[in-house]
Each structure stands twice: as structure tokens, then as C-alpha cells.
mmCIF file with all atom_site columns, C-alpha atoms in Angstrom:
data_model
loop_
_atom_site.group_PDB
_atom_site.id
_atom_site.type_symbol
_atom_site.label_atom_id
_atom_site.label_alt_id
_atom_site.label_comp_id
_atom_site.label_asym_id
_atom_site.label_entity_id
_atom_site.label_seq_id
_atom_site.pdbx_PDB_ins_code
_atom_site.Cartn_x
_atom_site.Cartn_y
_atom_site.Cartn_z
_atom_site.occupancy
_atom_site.B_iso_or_equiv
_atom_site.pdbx_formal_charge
_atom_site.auth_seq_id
_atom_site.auth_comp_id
_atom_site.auth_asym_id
_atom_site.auth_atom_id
_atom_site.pdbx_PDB_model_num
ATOM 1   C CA . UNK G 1 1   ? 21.783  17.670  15.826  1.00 0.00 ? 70  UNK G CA 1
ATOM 2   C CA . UNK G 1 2   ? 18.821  18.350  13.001  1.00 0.00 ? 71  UNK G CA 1
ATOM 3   C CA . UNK G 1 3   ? 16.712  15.701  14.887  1.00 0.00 ? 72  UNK G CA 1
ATOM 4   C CA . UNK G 1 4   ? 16.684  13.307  12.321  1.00 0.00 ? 73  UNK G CA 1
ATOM 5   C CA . UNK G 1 5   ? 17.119  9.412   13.008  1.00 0.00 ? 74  UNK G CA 1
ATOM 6   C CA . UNK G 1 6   ? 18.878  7.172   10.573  1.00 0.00 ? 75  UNK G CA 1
ATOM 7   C CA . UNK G 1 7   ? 17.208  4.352   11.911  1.00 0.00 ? 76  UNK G CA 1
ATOM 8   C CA . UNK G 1 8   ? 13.902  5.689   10.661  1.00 0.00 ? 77  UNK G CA 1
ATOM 9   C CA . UNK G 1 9   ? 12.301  5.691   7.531   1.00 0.00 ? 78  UNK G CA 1
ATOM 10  C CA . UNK G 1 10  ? 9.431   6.850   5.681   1.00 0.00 ? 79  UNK G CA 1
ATOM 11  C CA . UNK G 1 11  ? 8.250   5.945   2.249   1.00 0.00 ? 80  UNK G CA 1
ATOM 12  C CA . UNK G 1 12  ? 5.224   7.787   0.269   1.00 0.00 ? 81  UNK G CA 1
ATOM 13  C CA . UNK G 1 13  ? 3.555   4.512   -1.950  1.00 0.00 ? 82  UNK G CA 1
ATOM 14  C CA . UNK G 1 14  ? 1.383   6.564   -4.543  1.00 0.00 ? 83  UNK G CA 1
ATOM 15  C CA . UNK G 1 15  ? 0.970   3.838   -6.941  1.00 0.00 ? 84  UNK G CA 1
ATOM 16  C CA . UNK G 1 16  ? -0.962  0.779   -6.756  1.00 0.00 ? 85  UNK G CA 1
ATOM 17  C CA . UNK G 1 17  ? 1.214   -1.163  -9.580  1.00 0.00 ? 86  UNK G CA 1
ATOM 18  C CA . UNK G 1 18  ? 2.254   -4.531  -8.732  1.00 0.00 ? 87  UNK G CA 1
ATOM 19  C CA . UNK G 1 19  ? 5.908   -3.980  -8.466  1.00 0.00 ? 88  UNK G CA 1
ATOM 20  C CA . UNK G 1 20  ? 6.031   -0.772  -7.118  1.00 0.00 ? 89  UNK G CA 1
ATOM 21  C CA . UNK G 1 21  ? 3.954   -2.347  -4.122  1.00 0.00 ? 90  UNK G CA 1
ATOM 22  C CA . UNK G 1 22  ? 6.377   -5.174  -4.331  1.00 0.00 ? 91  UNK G CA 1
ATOM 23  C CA . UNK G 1 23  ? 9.425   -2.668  -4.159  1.00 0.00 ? 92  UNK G CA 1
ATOM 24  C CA . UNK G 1 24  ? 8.053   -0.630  -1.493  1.00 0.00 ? 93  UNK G CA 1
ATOM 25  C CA . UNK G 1 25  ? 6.901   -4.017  0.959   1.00 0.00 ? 94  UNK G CA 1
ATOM 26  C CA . UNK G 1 26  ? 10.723  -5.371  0.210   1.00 0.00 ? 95  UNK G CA 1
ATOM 27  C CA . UNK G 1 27  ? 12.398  -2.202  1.047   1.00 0.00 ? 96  UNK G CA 1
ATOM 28  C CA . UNK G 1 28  ? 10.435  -1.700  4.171   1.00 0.00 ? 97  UNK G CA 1
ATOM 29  C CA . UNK G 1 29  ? 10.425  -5.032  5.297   1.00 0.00 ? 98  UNK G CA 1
ATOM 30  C CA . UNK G 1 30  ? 14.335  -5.611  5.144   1.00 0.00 ? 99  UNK G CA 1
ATOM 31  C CA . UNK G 1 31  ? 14.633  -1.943  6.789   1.00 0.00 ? 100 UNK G CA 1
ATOM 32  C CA . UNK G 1 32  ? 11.936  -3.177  9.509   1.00 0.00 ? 101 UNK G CA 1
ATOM 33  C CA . UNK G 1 33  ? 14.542  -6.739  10.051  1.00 0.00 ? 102 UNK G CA 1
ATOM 34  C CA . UNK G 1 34  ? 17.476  -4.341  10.329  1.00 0.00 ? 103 UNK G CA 1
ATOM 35  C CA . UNK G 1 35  ? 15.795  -2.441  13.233  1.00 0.00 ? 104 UNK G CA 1
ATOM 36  C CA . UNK G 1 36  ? 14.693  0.460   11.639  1.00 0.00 ? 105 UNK G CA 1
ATOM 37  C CA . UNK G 1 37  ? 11.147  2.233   12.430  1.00 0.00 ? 106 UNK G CA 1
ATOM 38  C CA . UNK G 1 38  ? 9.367   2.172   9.178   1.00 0.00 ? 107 UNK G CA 1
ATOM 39  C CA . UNK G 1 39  ? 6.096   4.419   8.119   1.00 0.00 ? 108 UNK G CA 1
ATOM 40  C CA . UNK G 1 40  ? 4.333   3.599   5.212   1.00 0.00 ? 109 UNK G CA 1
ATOM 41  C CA . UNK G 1 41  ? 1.724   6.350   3.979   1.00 0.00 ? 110 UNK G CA 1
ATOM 42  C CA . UNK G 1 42  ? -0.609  5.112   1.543   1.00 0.00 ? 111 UNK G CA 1
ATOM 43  C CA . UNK G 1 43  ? -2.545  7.643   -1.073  1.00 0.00 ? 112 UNK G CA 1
ATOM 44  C CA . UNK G 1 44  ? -4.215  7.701   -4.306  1.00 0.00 ? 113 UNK G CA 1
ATOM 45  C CA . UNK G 1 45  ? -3.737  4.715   -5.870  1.00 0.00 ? 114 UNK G CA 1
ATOM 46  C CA . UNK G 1 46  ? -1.726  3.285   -3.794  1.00 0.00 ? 115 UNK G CA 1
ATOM 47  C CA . UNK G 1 47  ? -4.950  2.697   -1.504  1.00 0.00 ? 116 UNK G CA 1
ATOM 48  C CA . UNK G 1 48  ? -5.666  -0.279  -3.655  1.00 0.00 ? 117 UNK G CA 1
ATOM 49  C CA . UNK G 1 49  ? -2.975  -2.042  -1.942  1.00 0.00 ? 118 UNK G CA 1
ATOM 50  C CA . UNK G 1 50  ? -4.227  -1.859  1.214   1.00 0.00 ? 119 UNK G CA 1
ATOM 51  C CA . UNK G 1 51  ? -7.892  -2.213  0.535   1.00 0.00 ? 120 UNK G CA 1
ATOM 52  C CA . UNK G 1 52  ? -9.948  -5.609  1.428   1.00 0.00 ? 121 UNK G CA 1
ATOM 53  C CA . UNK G 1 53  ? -10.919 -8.209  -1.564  1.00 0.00 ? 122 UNK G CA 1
ATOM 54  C CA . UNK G 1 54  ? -14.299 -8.668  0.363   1.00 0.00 ? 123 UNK G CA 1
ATOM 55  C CA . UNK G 1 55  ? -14.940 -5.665  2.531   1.00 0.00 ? 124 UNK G CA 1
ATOM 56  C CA . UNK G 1 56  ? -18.954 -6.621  3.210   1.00 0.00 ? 125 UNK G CA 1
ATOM 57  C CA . UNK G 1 57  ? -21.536 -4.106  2.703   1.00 0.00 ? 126 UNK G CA 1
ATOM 58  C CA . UNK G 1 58  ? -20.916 -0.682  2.862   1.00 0.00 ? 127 UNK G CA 1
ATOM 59  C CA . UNK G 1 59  ? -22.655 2.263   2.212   1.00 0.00 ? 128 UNK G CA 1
ATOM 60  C CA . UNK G 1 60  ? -21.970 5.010   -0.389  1.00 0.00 ? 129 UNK G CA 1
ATOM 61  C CA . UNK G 1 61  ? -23.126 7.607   -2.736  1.00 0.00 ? 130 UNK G CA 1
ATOM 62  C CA . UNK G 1 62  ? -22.644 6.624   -6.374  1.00 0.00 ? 131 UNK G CA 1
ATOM 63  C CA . UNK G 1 63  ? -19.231 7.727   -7.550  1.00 0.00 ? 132 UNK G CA 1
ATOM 64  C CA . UNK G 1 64  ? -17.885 6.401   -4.682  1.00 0.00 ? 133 UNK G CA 1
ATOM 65  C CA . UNK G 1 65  ? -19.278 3.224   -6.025  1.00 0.00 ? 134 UNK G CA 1
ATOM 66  C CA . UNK G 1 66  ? -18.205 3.932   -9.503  1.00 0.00 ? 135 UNK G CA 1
ATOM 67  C CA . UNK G 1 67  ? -14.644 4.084   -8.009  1.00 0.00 ? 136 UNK G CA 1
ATOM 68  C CA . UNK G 1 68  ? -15.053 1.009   -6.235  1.00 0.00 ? 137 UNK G CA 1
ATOM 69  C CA . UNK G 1 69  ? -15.858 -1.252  -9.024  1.00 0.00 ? 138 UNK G CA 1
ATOM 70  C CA . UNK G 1 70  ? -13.228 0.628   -11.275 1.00 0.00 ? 139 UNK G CA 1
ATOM 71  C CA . UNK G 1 71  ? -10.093 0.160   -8.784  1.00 0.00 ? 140 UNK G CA 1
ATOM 72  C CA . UNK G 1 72  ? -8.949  -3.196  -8.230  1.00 0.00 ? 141 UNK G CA 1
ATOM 73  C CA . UNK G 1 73  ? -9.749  -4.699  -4.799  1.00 0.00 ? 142 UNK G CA 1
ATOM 74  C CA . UNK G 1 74  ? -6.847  -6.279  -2.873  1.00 0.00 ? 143 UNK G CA 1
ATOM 75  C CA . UNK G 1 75  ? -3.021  -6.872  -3.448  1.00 0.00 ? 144 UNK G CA 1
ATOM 76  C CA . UNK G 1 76  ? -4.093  -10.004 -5.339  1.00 0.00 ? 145 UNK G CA 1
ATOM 77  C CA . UNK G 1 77  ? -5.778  -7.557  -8.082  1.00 0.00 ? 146 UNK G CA 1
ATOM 78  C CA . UNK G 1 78  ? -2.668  -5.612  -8.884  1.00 0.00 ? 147 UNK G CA 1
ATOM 79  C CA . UNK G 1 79  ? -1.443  -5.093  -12.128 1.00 0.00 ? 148 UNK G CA 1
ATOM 80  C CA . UNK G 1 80  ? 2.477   -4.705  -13.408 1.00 0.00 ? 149 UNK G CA 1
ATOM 81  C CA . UNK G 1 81  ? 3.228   -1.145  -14.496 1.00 0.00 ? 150 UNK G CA 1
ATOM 82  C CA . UNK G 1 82  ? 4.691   -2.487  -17.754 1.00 0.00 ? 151 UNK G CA 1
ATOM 83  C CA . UNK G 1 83  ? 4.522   -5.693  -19.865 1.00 0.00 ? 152 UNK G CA 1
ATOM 84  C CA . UNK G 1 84  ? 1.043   -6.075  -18.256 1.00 0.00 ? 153 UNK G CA 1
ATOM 85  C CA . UNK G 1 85  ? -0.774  -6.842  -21.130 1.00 0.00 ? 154 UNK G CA 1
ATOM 86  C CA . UNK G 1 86  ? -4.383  -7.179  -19.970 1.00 0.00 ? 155 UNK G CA 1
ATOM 87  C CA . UNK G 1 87  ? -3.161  -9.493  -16.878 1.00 0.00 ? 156 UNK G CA 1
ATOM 88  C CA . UNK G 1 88  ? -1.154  -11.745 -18.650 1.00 0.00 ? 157 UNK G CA 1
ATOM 89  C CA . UNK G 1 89  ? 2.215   -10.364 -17.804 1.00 0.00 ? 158 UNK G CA 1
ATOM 90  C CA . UNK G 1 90  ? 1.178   -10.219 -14.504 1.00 0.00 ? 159 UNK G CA 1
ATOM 91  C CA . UNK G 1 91  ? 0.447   -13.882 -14.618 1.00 0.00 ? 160 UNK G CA 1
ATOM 92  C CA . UNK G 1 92  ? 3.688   -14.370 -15.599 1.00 0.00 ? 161 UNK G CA 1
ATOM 93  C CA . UNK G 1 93  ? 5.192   -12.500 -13.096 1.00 0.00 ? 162 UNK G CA 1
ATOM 94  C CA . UNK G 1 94  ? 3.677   -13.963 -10.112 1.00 0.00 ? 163 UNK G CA 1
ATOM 95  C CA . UNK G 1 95  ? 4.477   -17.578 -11.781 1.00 0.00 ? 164 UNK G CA 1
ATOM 96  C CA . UNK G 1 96  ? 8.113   -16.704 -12.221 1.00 0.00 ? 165 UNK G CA 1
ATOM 97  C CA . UNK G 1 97  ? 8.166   -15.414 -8.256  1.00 0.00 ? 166 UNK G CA 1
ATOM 98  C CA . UNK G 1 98  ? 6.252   -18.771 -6.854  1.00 0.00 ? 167 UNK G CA 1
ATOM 99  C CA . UNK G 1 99  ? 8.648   -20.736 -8.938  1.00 0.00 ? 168 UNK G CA 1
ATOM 100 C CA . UNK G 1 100 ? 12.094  -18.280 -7.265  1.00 0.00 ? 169 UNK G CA 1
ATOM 101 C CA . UNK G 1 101 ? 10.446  -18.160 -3.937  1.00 0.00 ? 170 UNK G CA 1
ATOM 102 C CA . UNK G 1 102 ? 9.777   -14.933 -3.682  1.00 0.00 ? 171 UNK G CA 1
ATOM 103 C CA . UNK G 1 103 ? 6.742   -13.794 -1.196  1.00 0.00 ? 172 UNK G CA 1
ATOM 104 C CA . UNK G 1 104 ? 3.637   -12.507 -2.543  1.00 0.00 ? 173 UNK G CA 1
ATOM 105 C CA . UNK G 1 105 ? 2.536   -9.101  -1.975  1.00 0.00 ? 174 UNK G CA 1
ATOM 106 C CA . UNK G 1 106 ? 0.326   -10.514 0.846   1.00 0.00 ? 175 UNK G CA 1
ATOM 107 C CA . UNK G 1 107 ? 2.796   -12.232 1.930   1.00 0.00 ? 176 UNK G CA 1
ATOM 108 C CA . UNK G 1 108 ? 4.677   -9.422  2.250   1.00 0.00 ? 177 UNK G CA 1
ATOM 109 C CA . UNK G 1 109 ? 2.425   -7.038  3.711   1.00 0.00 ? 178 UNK G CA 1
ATOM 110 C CA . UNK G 1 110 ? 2.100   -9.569  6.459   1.00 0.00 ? 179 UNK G CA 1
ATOM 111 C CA . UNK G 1 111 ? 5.670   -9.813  7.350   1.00 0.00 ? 180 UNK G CA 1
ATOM 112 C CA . UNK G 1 112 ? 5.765   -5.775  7.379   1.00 0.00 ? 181 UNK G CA 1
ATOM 113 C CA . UNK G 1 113 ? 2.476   -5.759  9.918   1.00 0.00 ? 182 UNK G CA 1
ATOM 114 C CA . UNK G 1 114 ? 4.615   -8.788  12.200  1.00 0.00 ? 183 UNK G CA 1
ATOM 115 C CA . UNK G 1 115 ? 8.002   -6.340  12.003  1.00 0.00 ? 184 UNK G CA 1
ATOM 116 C CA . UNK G 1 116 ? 5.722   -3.689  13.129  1.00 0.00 ? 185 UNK G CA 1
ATOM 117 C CA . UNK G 1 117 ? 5.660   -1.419  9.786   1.00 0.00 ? 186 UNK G CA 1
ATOM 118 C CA . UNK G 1 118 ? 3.368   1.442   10.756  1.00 0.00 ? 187 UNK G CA 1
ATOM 119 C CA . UNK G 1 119 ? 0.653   1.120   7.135   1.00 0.00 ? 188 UNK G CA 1
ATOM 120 C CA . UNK G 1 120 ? -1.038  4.784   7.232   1.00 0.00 ? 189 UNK G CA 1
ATOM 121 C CA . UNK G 1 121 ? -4.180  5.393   4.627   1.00 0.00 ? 190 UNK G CA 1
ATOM 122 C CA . UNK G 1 122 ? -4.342  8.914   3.852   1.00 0.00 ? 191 UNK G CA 1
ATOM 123 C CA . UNK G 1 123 ? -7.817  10.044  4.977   1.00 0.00 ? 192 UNK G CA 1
ATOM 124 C CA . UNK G 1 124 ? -8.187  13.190  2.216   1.00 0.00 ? 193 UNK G CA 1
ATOM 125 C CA . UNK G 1 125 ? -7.104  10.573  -1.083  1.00 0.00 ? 194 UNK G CA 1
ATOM 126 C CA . UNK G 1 126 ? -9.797  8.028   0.727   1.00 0.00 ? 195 UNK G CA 1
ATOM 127 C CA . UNK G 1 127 ? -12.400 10.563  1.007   1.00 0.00 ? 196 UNK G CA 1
ATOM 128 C CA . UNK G 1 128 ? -11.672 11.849  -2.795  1.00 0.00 ? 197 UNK G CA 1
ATOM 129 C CA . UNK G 1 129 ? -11.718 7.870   -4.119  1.00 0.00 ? 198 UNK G CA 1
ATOM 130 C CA . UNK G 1 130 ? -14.811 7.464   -2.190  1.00 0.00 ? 199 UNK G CA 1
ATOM 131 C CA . UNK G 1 131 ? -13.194 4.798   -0.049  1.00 0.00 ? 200 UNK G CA 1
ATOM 132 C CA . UNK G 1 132 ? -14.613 3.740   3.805   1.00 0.00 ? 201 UNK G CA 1
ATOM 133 C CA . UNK G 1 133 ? -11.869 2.509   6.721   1.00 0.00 ? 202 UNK G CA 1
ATOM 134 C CA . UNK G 1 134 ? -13.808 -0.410  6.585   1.00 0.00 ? 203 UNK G CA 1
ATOM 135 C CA . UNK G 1 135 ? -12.931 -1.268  3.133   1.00 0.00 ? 204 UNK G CA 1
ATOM 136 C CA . UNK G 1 136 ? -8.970  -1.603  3.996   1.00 0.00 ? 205 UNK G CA 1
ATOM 137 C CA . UNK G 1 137 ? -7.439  -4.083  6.286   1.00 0.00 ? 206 UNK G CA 1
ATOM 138 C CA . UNK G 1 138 ? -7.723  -4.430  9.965   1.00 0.00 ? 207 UNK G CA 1
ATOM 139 C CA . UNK G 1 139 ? -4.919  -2.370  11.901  1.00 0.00 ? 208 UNK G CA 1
ATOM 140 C CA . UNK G 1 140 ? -4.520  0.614   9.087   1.00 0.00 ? 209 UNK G CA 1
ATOM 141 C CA . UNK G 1 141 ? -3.928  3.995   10.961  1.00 0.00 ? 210 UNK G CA 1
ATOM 142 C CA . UNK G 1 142 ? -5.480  6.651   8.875   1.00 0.00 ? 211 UNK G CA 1
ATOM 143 C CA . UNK G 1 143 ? -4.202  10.131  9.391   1.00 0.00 ? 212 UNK G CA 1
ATOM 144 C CA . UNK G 1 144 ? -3.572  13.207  6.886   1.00 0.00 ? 213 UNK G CA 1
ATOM 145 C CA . UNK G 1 145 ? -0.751  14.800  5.626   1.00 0.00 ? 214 UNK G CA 1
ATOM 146 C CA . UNK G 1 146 ? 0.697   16.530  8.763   1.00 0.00 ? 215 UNK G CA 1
ATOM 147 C CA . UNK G 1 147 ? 0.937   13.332  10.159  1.00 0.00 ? 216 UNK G CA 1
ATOM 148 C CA . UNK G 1 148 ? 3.352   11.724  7.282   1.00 0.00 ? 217 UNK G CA 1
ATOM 149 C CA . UNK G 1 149 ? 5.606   15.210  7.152   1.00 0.00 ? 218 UNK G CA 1
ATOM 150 C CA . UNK G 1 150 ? 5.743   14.938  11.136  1.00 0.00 ? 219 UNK G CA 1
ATOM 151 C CA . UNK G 1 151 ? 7.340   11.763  10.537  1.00 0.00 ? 220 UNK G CA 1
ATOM 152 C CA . UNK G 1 152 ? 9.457   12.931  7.246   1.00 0.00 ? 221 UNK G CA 1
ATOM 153 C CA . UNK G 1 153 ? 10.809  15.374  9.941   1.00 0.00 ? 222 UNK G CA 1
ATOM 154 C CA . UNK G 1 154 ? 12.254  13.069  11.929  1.00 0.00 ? 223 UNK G CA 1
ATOM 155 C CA . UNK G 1 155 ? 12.955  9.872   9.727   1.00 0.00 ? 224 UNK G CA 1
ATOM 156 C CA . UNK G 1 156 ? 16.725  10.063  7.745   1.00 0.00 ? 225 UNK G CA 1
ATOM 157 C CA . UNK G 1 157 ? 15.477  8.617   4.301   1.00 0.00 ? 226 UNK G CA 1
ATOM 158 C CA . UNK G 1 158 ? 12.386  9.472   2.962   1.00 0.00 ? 227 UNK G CA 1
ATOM 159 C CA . UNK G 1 159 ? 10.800  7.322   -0.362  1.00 0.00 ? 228 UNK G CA 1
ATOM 160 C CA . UNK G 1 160 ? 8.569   8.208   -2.754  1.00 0.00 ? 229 UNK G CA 1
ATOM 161 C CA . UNK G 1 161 ? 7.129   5.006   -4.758  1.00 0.00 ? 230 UNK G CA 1
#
């Protein structure tokens, strides 16, 4: 016995593109309604998914500012990772999904948080991007690296999106 559990799974969600986020939220969600323990660790740019449209006030030095207003704030703010075309394409998209009844990406993330989908912000891409725990939704667990390979350990499939 290696200690791994096929009825856990981990997925790494680097980018904050529209349909990766989708692909990632779908594939963890449907694990999470088969009875699976899912982690999700969130860095780089994949933070954007994660982070608050309206976070309030908070205080930073400049370039963590600069990041702020350059990154997009919220799932709602995504772009696609092709075919975007200055935010038409993803227009499109999200028309075409309302119209098949397919969930939104906060639609989504909600579902994962209500099948208990463990959403970890890594704390060293946060402090590079200049971003606060306050500026991402209410119940992320922020941890580090060690913390997602403890759980890469033990999960049998591991993702990389």
C-alpha cells in the first residue's frame, strides 16, 4: 500500500482563463458528487478566480495596487483563453451557456464550497501579486506549497489546469 486514495483528488488551477476555471470547477464538482475529497490549490493567476469583485478598502503599497487594477476582479471578470477578442467572445460564451443551462463559474464555485471542495490560495503567489486574504472570498484556506504536495501525497489523481 503507497498510501494513496483513489477517492481523493487534487488539482493545481494556475490560470485564471475562463474555461480553464470552468474545467477545473466541473471536474471537481462531479468528483466532489461522486464522493471523492477534492483540494483545489489556487496560484498565480489563478487567484483571480477566487478573489472578491468588491473586497472594501484595503491597504497596500503601490505595485500591489498596480496589480490590483491590472488583474481582473472576480469570476465574473474572466476572460476565454482563445477567441476572446477583447470580451466579446467571452460574451458569447457565457450567452451560449445561459441559453444550454450550463452554471456559471459562480455558480459553480458555489456548488464546489456546498460539496465541501477544500479552495486553498497559495500564500507565496498572493504575497508576490500583492494580494490581501481579505480580497478573496470568505472560507479560502491559504497555505503554501508543502501543504498542496502533502495532499498530492496522498490523493490518486493529481491536475494541473
Amino acid at each position: 500500500m503507497d498510501g494513496t486514495r483513489q477517492d481523493k483528488k487534487t488539482m493545481i488551477v494556475f490560470s485564471g482563463d475562463l474555461d480553464k476555471a470552468m474545467a477545473a470547477f466541473i471536474i471537481a464538482t462531479g468528483a466532489a458528487a461522486m464522493g471523492s475529497e477534492v483540494t483545489m490549490f489556487f496560484t498565480f493567476w489563478g487567484l483571480n478566480i477566487l478573489r472578491k469583485e468588491r473586497p472594501g478598502p484595503v491597504r497596500k503599497p503601490l505595485l500591489g495596487r498596480v496589480f490590483g487594477w491590472m488583474m481582473p476582479r472576480g469570476a465574473n471578470r474572466l476572460g476565454l483563453s482563445k477567441m476572446n477578442m477583447c470580451g466579446a467572445g467571452t460574451v458569447m460564451m457565457k450567452s451560449v451557456m445561459k441559453q444550454k443551462r450550463v452554471m456559471s463559474l459562480p455558480d459553480l464555485i458555489e456548488q464546489a464550497r456546498e460539496l465541501g471542495v477544500r479552495l486553498v490560495a497559495c500564500t507565496m503567489s498572493m504575497d508576490v501579486m500583492g494580494l490581501k486574504p481579505e480580497e478573496l472570498l470568505d472560507g479560502v484556506e491559504f497555505a503554501g506549497v508543502a501543504t498542496y504536495l502533502g495532499e498530492a501525497d496522498q490523493a490518486g489523481l493529481n491536475l494541473f489546469i
